mmCIF file of C-alpha atoms in Angstrom:
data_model
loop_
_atom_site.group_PDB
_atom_site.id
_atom_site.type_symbol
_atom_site.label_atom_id
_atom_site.label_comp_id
_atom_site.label_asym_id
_atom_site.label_seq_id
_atom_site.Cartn_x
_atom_site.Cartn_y
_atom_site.Cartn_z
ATOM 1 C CA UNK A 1 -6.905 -21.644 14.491
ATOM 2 C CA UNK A 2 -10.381 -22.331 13.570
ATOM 3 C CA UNK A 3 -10.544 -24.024 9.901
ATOM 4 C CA UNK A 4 -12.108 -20.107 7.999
ATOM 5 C CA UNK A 5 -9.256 -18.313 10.021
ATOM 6 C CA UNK A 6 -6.593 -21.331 8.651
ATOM 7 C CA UNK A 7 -8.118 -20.691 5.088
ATOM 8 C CA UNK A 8 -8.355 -17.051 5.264
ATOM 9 C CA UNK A 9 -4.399 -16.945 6.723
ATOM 10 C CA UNK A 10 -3.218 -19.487 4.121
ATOM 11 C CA UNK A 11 -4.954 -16.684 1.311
ATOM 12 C CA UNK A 12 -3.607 -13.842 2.810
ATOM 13 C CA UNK A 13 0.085 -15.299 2.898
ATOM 14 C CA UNK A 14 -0.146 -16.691 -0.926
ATOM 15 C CA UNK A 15 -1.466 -13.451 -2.098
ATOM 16 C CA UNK A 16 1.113 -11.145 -0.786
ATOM 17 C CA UNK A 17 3.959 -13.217 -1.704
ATOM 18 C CA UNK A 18 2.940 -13.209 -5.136
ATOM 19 C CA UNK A 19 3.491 -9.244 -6.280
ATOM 20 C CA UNK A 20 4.014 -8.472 -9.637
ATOM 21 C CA UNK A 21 7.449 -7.770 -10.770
ATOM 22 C CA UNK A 22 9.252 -4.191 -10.664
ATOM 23 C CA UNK A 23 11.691 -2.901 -13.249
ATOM 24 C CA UNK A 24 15.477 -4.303 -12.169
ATOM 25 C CA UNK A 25 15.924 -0.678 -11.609
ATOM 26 C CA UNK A 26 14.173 -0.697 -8.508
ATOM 27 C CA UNK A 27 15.410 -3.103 -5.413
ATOM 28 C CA UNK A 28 11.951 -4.453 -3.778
ATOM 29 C CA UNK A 29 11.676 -6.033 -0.669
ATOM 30 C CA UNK A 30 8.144 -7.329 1.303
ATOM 31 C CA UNK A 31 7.207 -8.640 4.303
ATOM 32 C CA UNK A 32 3.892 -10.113 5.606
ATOM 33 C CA UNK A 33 4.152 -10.701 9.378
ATOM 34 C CA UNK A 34 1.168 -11.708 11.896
ATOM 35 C CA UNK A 35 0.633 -10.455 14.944
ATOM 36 C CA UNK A 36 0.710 -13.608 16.842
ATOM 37 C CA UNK A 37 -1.150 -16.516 16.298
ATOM 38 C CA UNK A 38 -4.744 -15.664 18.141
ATOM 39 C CA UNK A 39 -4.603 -12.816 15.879
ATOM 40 C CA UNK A 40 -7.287 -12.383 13.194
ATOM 41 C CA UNK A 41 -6.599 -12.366 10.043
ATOM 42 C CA UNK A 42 -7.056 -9.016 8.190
ATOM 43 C CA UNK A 43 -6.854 -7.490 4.468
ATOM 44 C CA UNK A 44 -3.325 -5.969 4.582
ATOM 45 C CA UNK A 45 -1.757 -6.541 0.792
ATOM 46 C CA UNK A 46 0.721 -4.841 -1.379
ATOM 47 C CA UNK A 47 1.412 -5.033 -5.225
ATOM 48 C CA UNK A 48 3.914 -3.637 -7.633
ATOM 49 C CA UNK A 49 2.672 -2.618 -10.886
ATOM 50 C CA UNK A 50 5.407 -2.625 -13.817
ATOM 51 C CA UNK A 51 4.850 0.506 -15.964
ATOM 52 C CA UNK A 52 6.672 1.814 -19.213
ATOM 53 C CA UNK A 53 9.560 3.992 -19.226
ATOM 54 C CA UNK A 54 11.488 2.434 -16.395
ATOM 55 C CA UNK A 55 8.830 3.585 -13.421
ATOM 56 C CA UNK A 56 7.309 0.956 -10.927
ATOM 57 C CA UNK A 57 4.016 1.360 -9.343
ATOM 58 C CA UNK A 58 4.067 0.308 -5.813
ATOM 59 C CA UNK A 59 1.025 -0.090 -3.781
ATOM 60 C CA UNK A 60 0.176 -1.242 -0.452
ATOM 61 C CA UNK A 61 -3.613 -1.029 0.958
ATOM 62 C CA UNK A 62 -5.758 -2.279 4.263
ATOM 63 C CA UNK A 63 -9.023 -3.856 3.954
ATOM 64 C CA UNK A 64 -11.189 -2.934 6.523
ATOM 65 C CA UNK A 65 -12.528 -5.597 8.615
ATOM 66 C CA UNK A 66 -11.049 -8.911 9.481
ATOM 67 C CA UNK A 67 -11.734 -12.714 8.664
ATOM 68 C CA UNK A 68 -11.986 -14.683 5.379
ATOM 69 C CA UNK A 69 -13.940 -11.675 3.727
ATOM 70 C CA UNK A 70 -11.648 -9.389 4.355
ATOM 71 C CA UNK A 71 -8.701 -11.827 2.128
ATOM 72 C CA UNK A 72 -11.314 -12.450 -0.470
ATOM 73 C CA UNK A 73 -11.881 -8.407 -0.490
ATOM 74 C CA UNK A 74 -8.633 -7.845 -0.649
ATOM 75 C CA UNK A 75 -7.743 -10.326 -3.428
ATOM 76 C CA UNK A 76 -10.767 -8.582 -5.227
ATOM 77 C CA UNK A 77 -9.049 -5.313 -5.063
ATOM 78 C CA UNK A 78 -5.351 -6.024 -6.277
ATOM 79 C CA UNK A 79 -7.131 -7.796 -9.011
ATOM 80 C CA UNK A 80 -8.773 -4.697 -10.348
ATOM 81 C CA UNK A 81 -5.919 -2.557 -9.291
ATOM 82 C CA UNK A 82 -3.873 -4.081 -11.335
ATOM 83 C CA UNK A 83 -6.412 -3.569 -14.594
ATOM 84 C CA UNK A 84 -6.708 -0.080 -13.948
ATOM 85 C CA UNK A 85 -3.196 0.843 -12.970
ATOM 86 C CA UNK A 86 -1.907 -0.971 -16.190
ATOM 87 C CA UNK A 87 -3.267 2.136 -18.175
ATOM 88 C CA UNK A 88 -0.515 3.988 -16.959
ATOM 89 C CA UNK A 89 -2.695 7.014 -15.343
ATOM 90 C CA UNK A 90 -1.104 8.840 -12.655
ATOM 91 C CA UNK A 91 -2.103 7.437 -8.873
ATOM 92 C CA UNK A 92 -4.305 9.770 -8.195
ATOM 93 C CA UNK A 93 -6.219 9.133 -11.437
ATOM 94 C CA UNK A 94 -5.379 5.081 -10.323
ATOM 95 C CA UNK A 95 -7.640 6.117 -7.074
ATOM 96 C CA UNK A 96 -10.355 7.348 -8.747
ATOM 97 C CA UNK A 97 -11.216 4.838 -11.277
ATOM 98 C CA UNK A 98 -11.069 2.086 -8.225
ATOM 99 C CA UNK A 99 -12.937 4.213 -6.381
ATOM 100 C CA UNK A 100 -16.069 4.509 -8.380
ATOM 101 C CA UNK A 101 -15.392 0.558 -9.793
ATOM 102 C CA UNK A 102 -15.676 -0.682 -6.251
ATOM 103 C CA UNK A 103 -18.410 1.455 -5.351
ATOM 104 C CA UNK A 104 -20.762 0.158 -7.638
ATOM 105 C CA UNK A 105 -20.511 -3.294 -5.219
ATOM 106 C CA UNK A 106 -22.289 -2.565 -1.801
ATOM 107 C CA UNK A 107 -20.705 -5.582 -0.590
ATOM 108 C CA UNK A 108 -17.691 -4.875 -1.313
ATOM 109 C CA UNK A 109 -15.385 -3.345 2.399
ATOM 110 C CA UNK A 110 -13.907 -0.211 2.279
ATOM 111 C CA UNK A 111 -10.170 0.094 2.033
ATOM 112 C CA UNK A 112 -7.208 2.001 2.701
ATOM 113 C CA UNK A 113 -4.683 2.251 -0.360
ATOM 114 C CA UNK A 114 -1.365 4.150 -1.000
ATOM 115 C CA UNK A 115 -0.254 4.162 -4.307
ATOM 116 C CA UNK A 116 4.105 5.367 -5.202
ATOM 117 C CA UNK A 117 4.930 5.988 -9.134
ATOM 118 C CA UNK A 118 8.563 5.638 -8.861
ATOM 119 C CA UNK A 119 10.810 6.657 -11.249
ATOM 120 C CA UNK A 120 14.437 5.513 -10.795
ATOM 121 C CA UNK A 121 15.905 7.529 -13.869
ATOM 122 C CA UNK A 122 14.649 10.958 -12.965
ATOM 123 C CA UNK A 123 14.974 10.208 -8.771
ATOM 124 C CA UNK A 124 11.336 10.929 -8.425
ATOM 125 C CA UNK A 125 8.219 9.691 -7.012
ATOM 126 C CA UNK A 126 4.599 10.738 -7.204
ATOM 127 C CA UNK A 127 2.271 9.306 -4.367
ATOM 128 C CA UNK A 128 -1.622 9.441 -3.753
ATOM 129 C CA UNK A 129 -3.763 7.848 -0.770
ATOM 130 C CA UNK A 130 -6.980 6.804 -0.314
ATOM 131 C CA UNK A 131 -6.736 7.039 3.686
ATOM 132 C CA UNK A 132 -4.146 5.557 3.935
ATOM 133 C CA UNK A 133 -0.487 6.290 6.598
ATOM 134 C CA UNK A 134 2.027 8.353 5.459
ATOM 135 C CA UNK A 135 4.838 6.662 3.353
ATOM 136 C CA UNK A 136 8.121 6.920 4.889
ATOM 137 C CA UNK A 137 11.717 7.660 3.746
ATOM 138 C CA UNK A 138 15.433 6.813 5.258
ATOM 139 C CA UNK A 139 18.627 8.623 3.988
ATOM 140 C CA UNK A 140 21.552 6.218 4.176
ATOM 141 C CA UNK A 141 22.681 7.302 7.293
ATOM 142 C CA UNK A 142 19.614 5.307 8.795
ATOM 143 C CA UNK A 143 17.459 9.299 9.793
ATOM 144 C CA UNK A 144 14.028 8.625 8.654
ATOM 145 C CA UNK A 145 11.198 11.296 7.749
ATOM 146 C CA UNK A 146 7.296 11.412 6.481
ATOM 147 C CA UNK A 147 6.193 12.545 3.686
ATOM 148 C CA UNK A 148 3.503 14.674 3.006
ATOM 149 C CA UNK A 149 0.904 13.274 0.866
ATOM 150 C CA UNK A 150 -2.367 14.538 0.516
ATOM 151 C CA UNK A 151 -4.907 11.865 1.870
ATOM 152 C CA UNK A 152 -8.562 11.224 0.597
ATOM 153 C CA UNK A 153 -11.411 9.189 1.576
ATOM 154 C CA UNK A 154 -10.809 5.415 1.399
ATOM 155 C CA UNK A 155 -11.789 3.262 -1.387
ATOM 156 C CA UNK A 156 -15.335 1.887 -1.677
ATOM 157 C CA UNK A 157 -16.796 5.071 -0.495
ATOM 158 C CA UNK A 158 -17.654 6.852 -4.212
ATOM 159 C CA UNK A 159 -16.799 10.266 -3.073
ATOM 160 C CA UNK A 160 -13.256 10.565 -5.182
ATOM 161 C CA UNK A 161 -11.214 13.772 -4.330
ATOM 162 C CA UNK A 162 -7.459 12.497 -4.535
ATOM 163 C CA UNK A 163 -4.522 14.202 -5.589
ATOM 164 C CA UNK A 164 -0.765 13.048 -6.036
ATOM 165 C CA UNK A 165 2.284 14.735 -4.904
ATOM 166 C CA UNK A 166 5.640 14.763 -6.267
ATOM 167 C CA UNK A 167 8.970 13.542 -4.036
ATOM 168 C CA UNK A 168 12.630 13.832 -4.683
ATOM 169 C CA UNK A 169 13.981 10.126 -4.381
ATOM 170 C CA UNK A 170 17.158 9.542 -4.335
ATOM 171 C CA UNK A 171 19.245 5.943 -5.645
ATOM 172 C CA UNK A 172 20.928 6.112 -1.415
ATOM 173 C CA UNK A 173 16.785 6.497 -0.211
ATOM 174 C CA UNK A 174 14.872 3.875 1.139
ATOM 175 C CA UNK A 175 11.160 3.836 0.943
ATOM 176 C CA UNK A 176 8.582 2.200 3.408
ATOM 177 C CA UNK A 177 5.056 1.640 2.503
ATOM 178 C CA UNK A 178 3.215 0.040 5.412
ATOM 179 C CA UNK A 179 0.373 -0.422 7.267
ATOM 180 C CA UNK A 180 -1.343 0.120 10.268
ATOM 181 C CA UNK A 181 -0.145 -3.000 12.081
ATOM 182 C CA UNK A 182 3.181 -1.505 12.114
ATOM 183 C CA UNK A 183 2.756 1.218 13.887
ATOM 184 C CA UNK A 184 -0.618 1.645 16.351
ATOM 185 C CA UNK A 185 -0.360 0.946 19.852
ATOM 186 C CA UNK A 186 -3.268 0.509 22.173
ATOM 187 C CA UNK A 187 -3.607 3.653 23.648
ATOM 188 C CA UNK A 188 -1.646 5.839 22.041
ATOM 189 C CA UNK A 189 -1.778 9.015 19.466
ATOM 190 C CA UNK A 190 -0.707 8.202 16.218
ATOM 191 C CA UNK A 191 1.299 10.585 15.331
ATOM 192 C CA UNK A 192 3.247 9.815 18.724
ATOM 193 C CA UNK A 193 3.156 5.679 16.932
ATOM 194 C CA UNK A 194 4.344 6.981 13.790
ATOM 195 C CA UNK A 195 7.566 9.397 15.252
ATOM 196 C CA UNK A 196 8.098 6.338 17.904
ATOM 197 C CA UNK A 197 8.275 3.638 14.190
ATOM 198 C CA UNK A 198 10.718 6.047 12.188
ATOM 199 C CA UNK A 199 13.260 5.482 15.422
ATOM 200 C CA UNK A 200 12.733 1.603 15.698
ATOM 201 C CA UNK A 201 12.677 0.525 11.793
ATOM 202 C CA UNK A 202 15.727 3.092 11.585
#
């Protein structure tokens, strides 16, 4: 690897092994996993936010672009994530105040974001995405399904207009946040990647 790729790799692994902590309500589990090692390095992260009353804010988001830039983007955006999030709006509120904060720097990359309010107690879950791929949920008996979550524009671009929908979650559920590494294939639909992904990570 070429010494900015090395850096911007080393920045990228530190960050996302560093999340914040969820309630011990909620099992977590994350992994960060190249492509190969001529791959470049991109903006993929993920965060949990720990909110009152028992709930956990999950988030996982794509910063467009690849390279050192992108990891120093996406470093910039957890950090303010985590400011705004810590005010304990709903996620599609979240969305919209780190919409118009990142807007207001023109050098700043767009990103993709998906935000999950889980709460454990009441077996609920309220997502919101800025552009971001459907999250994903597996009963116990390993059957996966999408969920339907209305999807705005990503982050950086000012325009605003998300909303958050409501899930049943239940203690036997698992869900996957993700991103686009996991599931594109050269070639081929996405919505043929993402029916193919529920079979394999089942």
């Amino acid at each position: 690897l070429a010494a900015t790729e090395r850096v911007a790799l080393n920045l990228q692994r530190a960050l996302v092994a560093d999340p914040g902590r969820p309630h011990p309500n909620l099992l977590i589990a994350g992994r960060y996993l190249p492509v190969g090692p001529s791959a470049l390095v991109g903006g993929d992260w993920f965060e949990t936010v720990r909110l009152h009353f028992g709930r956990t804010l999950l988030v996982v988001g794509d910063v467009m672009g690849h390279g050192l830039d992108a990891a120093v983007d996406m470093n910039a955006y957890r950090s303010t994530l985590r400011e705004v999030a810590s005010t304990e709006l709903a996620p599609h509120r979240v969305l919209r105040q780190l919409d118009a904060l990142v807007a207001e720097d023109a050098a700043r990359r767009p990103a993709t974001c998906l935000l999950a309010r889980v709460d454990p107690a009441r077996g609920t879950a309220l997502f919101a995405s800025a552009g971001h791929l459907p999250p994903a949920v597996f009963a116990a008996d390993g059957t996966g399904r999408l969920l339907d979550v209305p999807v705005g524009p990503p982050l950086g671009t000012g325009l605003g207009g998300y909303e958050s929908a409501a899930h049943p979650l239940t203690h036997e559920e698992t869900l996957v946040l993700y991103t686009d590494g996991l599931v594109e294939r050269r070639g081929e639909d996405i919505d043929d990647s993402l029916a193919l992904s529920l079979i394999h990570i089942s």
